[in-house]
PDB file of C-alpha atoms in Angstrom:
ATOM      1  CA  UNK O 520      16.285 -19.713   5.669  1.00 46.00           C
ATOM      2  CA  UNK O 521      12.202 -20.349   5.251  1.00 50.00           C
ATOM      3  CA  UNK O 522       9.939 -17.259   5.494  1.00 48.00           C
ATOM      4  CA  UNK O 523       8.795 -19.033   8.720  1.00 44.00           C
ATOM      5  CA  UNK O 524      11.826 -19.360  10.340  1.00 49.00           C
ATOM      6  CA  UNK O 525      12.665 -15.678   9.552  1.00 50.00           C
ATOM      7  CA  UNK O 526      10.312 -14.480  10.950  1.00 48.00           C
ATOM      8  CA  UNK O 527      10.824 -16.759  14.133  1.00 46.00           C
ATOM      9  CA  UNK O 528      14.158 -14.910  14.512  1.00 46.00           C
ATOM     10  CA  UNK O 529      12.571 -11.546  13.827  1.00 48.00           C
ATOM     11  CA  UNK O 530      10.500 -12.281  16.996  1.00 45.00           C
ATOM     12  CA  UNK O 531      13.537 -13.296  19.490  1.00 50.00           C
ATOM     13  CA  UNK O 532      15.151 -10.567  18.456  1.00 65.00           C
ATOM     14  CA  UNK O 533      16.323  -8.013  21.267  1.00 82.00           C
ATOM     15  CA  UNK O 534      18.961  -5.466  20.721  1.00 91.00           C
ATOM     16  CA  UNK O 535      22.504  -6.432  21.395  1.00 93.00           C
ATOM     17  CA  UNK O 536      25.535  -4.536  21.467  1.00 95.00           C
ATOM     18  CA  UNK O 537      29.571  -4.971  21.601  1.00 95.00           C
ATOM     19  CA  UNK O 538      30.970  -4.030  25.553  1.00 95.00           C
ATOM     20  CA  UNK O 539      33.884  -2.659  24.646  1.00 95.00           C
ATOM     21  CA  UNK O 540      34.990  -3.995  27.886  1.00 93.00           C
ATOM     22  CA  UNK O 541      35.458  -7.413  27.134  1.00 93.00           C
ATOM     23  CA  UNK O 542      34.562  -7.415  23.127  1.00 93.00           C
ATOM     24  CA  UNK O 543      31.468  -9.856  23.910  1.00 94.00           C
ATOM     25  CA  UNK O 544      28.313  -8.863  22.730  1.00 93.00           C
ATOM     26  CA  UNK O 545      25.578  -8.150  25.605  1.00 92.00           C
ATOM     27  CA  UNK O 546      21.970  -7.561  25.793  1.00 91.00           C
ATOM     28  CA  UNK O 547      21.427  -3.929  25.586  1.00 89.00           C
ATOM     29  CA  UNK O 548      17.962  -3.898  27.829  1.00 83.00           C
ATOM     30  CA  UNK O 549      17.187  -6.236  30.598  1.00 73.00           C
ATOM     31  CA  UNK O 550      14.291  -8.785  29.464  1.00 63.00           C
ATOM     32  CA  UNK O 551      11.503  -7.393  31.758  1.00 64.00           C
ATOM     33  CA  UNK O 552      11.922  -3.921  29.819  1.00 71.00           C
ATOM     34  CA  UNK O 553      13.089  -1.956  32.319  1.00 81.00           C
ATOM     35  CA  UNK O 554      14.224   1.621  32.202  1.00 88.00           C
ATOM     36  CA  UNK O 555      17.847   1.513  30.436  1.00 92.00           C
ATOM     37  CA  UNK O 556      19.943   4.731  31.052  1.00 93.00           C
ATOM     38  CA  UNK O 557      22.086   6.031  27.668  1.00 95.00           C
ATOM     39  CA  UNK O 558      24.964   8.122  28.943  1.00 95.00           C
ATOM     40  CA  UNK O 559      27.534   9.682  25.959  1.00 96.00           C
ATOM     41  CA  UNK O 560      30.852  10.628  27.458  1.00 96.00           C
ATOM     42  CA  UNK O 561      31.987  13.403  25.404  1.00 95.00           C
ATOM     43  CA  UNK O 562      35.762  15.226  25.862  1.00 92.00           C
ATOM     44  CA  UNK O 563      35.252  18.702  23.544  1.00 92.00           C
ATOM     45  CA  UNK O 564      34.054  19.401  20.408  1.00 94.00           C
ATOM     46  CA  UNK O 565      35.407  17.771  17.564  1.00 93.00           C
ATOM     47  CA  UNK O 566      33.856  15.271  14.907  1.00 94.00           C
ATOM     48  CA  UNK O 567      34.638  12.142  17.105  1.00 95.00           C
ATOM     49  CA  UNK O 568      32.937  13.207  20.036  1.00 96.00           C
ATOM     50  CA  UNK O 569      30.263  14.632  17.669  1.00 96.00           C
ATOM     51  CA  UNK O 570      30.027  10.834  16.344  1.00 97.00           C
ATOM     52  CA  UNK O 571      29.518   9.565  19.912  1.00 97.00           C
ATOM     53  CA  UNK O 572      26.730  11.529  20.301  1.00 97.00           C
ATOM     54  CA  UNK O 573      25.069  10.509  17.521  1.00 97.00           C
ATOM     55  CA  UNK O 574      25.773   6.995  17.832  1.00 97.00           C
ATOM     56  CA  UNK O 575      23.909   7.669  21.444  1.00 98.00           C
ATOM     57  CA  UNK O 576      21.168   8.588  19.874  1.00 98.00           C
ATOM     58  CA  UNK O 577      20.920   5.741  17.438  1.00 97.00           C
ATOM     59  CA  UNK O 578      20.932   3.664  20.706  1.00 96.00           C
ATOM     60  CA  UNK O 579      18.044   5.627  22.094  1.00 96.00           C
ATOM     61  CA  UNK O 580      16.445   5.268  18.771  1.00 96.00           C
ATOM     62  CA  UNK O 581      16.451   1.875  18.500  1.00 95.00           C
ATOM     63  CA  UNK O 582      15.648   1.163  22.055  1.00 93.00           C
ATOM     64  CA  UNK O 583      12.481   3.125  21.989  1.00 93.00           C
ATOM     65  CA  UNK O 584      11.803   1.079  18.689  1.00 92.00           C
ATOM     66  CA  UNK O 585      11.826  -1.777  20.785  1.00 88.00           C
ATOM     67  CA  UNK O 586       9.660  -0.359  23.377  1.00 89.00           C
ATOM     68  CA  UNK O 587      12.303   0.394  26.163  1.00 90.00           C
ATOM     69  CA  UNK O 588      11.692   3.551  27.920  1.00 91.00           C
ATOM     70  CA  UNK O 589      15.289   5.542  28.255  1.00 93.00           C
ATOM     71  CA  UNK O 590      17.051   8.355  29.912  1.00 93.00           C
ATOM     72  CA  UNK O 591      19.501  10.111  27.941  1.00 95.00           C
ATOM     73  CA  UNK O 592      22.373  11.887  29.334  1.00 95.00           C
ATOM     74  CA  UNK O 593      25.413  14.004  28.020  1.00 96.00           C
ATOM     75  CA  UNK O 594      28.275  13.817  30.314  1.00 93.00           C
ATOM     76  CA  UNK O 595      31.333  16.401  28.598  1.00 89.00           C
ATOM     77  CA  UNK O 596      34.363  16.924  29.925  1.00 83.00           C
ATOM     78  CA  UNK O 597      33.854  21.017  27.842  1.00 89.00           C
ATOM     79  CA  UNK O 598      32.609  22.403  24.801  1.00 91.00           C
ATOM     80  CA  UNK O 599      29.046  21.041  25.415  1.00 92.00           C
ATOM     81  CA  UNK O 600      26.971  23.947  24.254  1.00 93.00           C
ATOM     82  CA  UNK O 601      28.719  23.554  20.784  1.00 94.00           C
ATOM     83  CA  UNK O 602      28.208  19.549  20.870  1.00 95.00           C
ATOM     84  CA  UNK O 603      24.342  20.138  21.700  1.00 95.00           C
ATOM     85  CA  UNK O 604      23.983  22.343  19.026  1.00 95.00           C
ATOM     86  CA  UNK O 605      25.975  20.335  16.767  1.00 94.00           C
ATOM     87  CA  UNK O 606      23.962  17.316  17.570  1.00 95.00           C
ATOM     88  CA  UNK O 607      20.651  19.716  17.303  1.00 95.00           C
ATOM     89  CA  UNK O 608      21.776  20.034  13.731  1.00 94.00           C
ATOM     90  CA  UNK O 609      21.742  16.572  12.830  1.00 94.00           C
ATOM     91  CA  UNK O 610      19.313  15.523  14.252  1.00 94.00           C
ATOM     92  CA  UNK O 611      19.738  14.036  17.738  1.00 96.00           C
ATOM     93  CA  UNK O 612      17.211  14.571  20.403  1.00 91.00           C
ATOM     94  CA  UNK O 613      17.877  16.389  23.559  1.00 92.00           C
ATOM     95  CA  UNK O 614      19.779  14.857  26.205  1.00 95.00           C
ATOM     96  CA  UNK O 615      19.791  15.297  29.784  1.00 92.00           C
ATOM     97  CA  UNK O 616      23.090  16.830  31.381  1.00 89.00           C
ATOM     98  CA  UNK O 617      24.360  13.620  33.502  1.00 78.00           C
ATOM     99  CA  UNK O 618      27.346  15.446  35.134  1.00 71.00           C
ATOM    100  CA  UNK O 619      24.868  15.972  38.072  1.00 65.00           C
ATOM    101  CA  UNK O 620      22.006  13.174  37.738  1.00 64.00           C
ATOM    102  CA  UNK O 621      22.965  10.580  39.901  1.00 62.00           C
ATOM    103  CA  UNK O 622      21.020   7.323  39.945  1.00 57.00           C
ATOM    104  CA  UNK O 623      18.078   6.927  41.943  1.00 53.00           C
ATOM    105  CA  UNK O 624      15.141   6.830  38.971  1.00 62.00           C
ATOM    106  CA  UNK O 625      15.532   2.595  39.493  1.00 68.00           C
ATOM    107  CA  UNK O 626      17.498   2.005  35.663  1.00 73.00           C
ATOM    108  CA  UNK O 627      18.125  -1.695  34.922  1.00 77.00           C
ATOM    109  CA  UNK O 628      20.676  -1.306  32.598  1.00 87.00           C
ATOM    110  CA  UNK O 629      23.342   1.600  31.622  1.00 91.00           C
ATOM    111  CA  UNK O 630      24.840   2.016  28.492  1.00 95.00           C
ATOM    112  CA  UNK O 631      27.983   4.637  28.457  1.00 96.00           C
ATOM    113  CA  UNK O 632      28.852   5.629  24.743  1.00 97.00           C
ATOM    114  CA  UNK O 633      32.394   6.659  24.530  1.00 97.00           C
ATOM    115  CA  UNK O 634      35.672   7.284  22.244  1.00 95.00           C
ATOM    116  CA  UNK O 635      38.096   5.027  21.894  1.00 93.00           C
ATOM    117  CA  UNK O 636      40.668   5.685  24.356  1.00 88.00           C
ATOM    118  CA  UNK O 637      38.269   7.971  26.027  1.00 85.00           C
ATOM    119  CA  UNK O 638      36.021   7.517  29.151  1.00 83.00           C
ATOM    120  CA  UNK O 639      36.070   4.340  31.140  1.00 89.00           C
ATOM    121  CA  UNK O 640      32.850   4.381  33.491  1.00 89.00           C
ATOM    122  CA  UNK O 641      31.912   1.553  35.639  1.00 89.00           C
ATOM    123  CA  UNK O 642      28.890  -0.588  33.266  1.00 88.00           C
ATOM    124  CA  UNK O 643      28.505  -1.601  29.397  1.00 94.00           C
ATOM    125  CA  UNK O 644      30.884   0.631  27.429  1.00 96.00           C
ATOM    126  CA  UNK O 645      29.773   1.190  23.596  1.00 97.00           C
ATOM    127  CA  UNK O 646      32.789   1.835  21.610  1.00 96.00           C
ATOM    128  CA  UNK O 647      33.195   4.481  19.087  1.00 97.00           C
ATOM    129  CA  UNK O 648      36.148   4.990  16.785  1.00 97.00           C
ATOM    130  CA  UNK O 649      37.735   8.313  15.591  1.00 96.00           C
ATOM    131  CA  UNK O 650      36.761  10.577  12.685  1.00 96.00           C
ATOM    132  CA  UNK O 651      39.258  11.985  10.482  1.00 93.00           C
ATOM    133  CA  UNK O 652      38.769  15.038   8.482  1.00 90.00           C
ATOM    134  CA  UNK O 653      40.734  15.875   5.104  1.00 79.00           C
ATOM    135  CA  UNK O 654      39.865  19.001   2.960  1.00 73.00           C
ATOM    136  CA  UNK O 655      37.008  20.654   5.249  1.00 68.00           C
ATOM    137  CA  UNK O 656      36.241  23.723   7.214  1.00 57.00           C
ATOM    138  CA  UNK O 657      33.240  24.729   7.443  1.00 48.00           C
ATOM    139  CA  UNK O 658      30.595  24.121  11.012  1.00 46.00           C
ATOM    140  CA  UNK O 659      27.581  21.540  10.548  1.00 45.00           C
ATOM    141  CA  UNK O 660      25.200  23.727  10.646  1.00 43.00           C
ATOM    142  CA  UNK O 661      25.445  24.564   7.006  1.00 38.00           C
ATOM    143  CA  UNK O 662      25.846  28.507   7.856  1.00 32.00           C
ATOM    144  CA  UNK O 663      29.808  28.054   6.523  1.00 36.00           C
ATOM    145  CA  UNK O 664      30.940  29.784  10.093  1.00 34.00           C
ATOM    146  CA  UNK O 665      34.253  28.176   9.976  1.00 34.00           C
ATOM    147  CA  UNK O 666      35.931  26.787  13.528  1.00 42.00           C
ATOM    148  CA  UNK O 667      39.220  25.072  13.416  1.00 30.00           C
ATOM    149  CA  UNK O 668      38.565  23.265  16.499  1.00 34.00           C
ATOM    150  CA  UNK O 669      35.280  21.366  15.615  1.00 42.00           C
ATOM    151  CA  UNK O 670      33.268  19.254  13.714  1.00 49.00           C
ATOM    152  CA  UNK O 671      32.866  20.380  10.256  1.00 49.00           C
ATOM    153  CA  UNK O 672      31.018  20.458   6.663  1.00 45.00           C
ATOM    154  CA  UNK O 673      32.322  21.228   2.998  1.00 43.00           C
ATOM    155  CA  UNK O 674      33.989  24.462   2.189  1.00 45.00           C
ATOM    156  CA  UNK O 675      30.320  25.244   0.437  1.00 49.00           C
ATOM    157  CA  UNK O 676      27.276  25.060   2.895  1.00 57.00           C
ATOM    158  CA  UNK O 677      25.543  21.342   2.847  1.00 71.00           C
ATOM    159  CA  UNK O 678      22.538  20.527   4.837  1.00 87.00           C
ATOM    160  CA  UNK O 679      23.119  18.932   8.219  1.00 93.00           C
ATOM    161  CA  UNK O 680      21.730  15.261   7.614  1.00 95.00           C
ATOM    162  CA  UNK O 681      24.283  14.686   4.567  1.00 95.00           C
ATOM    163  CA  UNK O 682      26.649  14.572   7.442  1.00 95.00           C
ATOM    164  CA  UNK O 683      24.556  12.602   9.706  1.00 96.00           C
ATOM    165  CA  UNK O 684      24.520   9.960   6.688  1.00 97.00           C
ATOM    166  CA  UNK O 685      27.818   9.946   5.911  1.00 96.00           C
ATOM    167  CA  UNK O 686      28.579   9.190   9.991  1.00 96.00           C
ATOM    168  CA  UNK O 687      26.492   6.165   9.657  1.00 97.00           C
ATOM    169  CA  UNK O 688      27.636   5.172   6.655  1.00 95.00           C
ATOM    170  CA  UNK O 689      30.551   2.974   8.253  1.00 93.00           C
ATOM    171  CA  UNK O 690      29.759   0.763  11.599  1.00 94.00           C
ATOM    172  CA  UNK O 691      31.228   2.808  14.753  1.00 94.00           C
ATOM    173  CA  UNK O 692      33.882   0.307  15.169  1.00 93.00           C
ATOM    174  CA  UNK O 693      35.996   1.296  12.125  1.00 94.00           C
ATOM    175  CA  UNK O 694      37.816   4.483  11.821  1.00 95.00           C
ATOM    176  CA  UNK O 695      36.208   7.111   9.447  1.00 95.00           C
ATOM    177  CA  UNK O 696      37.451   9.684   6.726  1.00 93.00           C
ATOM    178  CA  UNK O 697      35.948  12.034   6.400  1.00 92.00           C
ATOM    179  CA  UNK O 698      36.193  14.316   3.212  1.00 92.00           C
ATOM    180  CA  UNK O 699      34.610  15.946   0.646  1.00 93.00           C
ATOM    181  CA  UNK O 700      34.048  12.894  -1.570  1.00 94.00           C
ATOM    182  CA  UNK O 701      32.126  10.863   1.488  1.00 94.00           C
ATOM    183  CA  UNK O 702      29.989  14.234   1.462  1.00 94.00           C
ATOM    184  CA  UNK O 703      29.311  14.614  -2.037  1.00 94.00           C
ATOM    185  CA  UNK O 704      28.498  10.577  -1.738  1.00 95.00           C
ATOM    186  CA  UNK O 705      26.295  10.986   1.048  1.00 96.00           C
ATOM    187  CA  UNK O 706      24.533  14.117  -0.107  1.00 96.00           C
ATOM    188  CA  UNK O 707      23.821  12.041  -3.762  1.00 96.00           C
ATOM    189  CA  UNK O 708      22.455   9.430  -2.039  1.00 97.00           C
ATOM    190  CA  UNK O 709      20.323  11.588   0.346  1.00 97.00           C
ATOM    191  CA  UNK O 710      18.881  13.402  -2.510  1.00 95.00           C
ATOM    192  CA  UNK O 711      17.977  10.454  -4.849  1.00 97.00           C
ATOM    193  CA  UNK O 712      16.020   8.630  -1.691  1.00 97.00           C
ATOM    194  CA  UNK O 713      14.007  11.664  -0.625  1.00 96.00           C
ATOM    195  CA  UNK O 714      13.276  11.751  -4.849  1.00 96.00           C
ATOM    196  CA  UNK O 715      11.988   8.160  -4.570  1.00 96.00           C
ATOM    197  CA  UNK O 716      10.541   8.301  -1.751  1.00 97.00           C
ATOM    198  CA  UNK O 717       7.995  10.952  -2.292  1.00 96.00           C
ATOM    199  CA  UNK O 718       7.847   9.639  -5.877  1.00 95.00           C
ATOM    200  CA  UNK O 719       6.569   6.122  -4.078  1.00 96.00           C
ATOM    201  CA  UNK O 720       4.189   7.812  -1.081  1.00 95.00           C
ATOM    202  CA  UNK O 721       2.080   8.280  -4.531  1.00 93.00           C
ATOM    203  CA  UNK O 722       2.036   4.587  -5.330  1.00 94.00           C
ATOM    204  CA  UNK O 723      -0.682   2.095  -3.666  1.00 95.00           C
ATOM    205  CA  UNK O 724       0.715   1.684   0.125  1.00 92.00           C
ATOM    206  CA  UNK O 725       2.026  -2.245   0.473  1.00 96.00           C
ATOM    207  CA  UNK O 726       3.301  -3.597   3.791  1.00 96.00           C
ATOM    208  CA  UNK O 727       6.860  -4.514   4.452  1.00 96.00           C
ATOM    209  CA  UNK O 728       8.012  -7.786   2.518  1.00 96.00           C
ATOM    210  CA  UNK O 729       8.424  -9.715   5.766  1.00 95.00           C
ATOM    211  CA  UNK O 730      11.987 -10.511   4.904  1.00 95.00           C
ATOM    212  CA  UNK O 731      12.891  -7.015   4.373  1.00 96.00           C
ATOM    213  CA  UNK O 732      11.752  -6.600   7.875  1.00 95.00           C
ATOM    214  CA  UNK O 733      13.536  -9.402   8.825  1.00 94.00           C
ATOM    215  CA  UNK O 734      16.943  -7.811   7.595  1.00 95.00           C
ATOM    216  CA  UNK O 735      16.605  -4.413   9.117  1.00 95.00           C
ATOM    217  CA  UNK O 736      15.894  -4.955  12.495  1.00 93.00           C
ATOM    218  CA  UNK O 737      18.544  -8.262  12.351  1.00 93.00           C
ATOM    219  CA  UNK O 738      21.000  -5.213  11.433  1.00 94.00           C
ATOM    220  CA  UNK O 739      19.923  -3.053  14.035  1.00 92.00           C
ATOM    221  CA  UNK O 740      19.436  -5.224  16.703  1.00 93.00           C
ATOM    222  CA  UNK O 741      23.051  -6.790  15.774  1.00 92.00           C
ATOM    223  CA  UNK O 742      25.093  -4.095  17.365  1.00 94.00           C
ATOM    224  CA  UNK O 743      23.560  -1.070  15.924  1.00 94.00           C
ATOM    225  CA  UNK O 744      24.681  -2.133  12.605  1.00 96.00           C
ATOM    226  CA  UNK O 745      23.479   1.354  10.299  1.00 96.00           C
ATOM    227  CA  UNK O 746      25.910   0.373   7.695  1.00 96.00           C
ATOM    228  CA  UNK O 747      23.681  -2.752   7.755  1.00 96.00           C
ATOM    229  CA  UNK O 748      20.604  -1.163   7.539  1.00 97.00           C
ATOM    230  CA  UNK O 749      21.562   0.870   4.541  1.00 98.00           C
ATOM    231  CA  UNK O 750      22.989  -1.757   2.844  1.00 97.00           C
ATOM    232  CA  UNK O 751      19.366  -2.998   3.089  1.00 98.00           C
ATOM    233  CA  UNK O 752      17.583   0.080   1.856  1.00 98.00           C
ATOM    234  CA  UNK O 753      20.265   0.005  -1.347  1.00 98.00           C
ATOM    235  CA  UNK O 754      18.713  -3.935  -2.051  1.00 97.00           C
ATOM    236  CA  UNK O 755      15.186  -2.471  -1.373  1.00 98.00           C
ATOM    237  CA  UNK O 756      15.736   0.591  -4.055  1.00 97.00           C
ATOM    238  CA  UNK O 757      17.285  -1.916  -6.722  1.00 96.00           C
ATOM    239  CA  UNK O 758      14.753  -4.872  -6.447  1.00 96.00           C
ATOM    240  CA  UNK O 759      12.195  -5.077  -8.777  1.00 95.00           C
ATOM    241  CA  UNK O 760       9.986  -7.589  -7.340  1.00 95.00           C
ATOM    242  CA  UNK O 761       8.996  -5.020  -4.347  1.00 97.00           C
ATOM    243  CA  UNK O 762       6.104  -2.611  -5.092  1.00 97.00           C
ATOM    244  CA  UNK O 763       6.722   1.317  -4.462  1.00 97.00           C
ATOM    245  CA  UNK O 764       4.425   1.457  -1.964  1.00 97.00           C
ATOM    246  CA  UNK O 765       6.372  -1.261   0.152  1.00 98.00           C
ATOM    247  CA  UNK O 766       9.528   0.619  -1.121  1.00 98.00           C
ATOM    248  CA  UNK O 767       7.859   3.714   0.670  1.00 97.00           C
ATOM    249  CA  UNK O 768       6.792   1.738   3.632  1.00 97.00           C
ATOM    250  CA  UNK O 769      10.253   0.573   3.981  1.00 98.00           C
ATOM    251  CA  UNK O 770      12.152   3.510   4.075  1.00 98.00           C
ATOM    252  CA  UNK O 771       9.400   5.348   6.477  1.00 97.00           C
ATOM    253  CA  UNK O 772      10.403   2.349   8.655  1.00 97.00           C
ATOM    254  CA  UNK O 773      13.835   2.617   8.206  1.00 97.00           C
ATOM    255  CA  UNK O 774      14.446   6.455   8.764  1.00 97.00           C
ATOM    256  CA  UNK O 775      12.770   5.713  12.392  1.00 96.00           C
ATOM    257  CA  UNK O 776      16.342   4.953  13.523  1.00 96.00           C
ATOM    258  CA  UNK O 777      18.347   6.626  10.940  1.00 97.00           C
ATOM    259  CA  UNK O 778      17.213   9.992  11.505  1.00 97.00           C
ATOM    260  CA  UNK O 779      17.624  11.389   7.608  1.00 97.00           C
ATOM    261  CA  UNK O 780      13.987  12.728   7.149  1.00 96.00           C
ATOM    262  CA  UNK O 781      13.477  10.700   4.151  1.00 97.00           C
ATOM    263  CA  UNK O 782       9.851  12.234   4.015  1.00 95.00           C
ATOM    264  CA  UNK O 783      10.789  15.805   4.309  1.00 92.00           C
ATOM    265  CA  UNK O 784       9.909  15.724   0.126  1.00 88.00           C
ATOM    266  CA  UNK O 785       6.703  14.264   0.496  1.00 88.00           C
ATOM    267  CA  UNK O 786       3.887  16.368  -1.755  1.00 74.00           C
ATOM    268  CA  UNK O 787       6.938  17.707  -3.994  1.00 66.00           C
ATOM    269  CA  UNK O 788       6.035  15.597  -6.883  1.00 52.00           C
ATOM    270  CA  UNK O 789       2.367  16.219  -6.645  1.00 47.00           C
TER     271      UNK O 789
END
C-alpha cells in the first residue's frame, strides 16, 4: 500500500468491534458522534472479571481518542468494592455504578463488556475470555495481601501495570495464562520501554512516521486489537530508520490507550 493510500484508510477509520452476539464486527459509535454508553458486567472478583473491566476501559480509551464522549458504568453482580480497587490499581478510570442509572441521558449506542458465558444484556455485547492463573497468590496491588478468591500478582510484590500489560498482551478473545513467566515477561518489557523512552524524550522531538500511525490506530480501531498495537511498538523499538524522538512520540501516543505510564521515567536519565 502507497503512503497516500494509507493514510486514506487512516482517515475512514472509526472504531469497530466483534458483537459477540452474532460474531460480525459493528461500528462501535454511531457516525454523528453521539454519546456511546460503556457498561462492564462483572460477576465477583476474580482475574476474568478483573480483565473485563479493563478491557472496558480500553474501549473508553479509545473512544475518547476518537472524540466520542462516553458514560462508563460498572454493573456487578458482588465483590465490586474489591474490582474498583483492583481496577484503581491498574489503571482504569472510575466508572459509574449502572445497577441504578437507567437510560434517559439520550446514548446512541451501548456497548456491554462481558465474560464469556456471563451476562447477556439486550445491545452490542463485547466478548471477553477467561484468565487462568498458575503459581500466584498475591493481590494486584503489589502490597502481597494474599486472597484466594481474587485477582492476583507474583508471590513477591510487582507493580500494578506489569499486570495490566501482561492482560493486554493477548487479544480478549483468546483464553489467557496467567503465571509467573507472563509476569516476569511483562515486567522486562515494561522496564526496558520506560528506559527508552525517557532515554528518547532527550533526543530532538520528530512526528509520527505516518505509517506508524497508520498501524496503530488500524489495530485499535480493528476490534481493540492491544496485542496489535504492541506488536507495533516492538517494530517501532527495533527499526533503525525511525529517529528517537519519533520513537518517543510514538510510544507517548501509544500509552494513550494502553494505560502503562510509559513516561512515568521521564527526567531519570538527566
Amino acid at each position: 500500500m502507497t503512503a497516500r493510500a494509507r493514510l486514506c484508510a487512516y482517515a475512514r477509520l472509526v472504531l469497530r468491534i466483534t458483537d459477540a452476539r452474532t460474531g460480525e464486527l459493528v461500528d462501535a459509535t454511531p457516525a454523528r458522534r453521539g454519546l456511546t454508553r460503556v457498561e462492564a458486567h462483572t460477576r465477583g472478583f476474580d482475574p476474568t472479571n478483573l480483565r473485563v473491566l479493563l478491557v472496558a476501559d480500553l474501549l473508553v480509551r479509545a473512544l475518547e481518542i476518537g472524540g466520542t464522549p462516553v458514560w462508563a458504568l460498572l454493573d456487578g453482580e458482588r465483590d465490586l468494592p474489591e474490582l474498583r480497587a483492583a481496577g484503581a490499581a491498574l489503571g482504569v478510570r472510575p466508572f459509574e455504578d449502572g445497577r441504578d442509572a437507567g437510560t434517559g441521558l439520550g446514548e446512541a449506542q451501548v456497548l456491554h463488556v462481558v465474560s464469556e458465558g456471563g451476562a447477556t444484556p439486550d445491545g452490542v455485547r463485547v466478548a471477553v475470555a477467561p484468565v487462568h492463573q498458575e503459581g500466584l497468590g498475591d493481590a494486584p496491588d503489589g502490597t502481597g495481601a494474599t486472597d484466594p478468591t481474587g485477582p492476583v500478582a507474583p508471590s513477591r510484590p510487582t507493580e500494578p501495570t506489569v499486570l495490566r500489560l501482561a492482560l493486554l498482551t493477548h487479544p480478549r478473545s483468546s483464553p489467557l495464562r496467567l503465571d509467573p513467566a507472563a509476569l516476569d515477561e511483562a515486567a522486562g518489557t515494561l522496564g526496558r520501554w520506560r528506559g527508552a523512552v525517557a532515554a528518547w524524550a532527550h533526543r530532538p522531538s520528530r512526528p509520527i512516521p505516518d505509517p506508524v500511525r497508520v498501524d496503530l490506530r488500524t489495530a485499535w480501531e480493528e476490534d481493540l486489537d492491544t496485542a496489535g498495537v504492541l506488536r507495533v511498538l516492538r517494530a517501532v523499538e527495533q527499526d533503525p530508520e525511525v529517529p528517537d524522538g519519533a520513537r518517543f512520540e510514538t510510544y507517548a501516543y501509544a500509552d494513550r490507550l494502553l494505560g502503562l505510564d510509559l513516561t512515568r521515567d521521564l527526567g531519570s536519565l538527566a
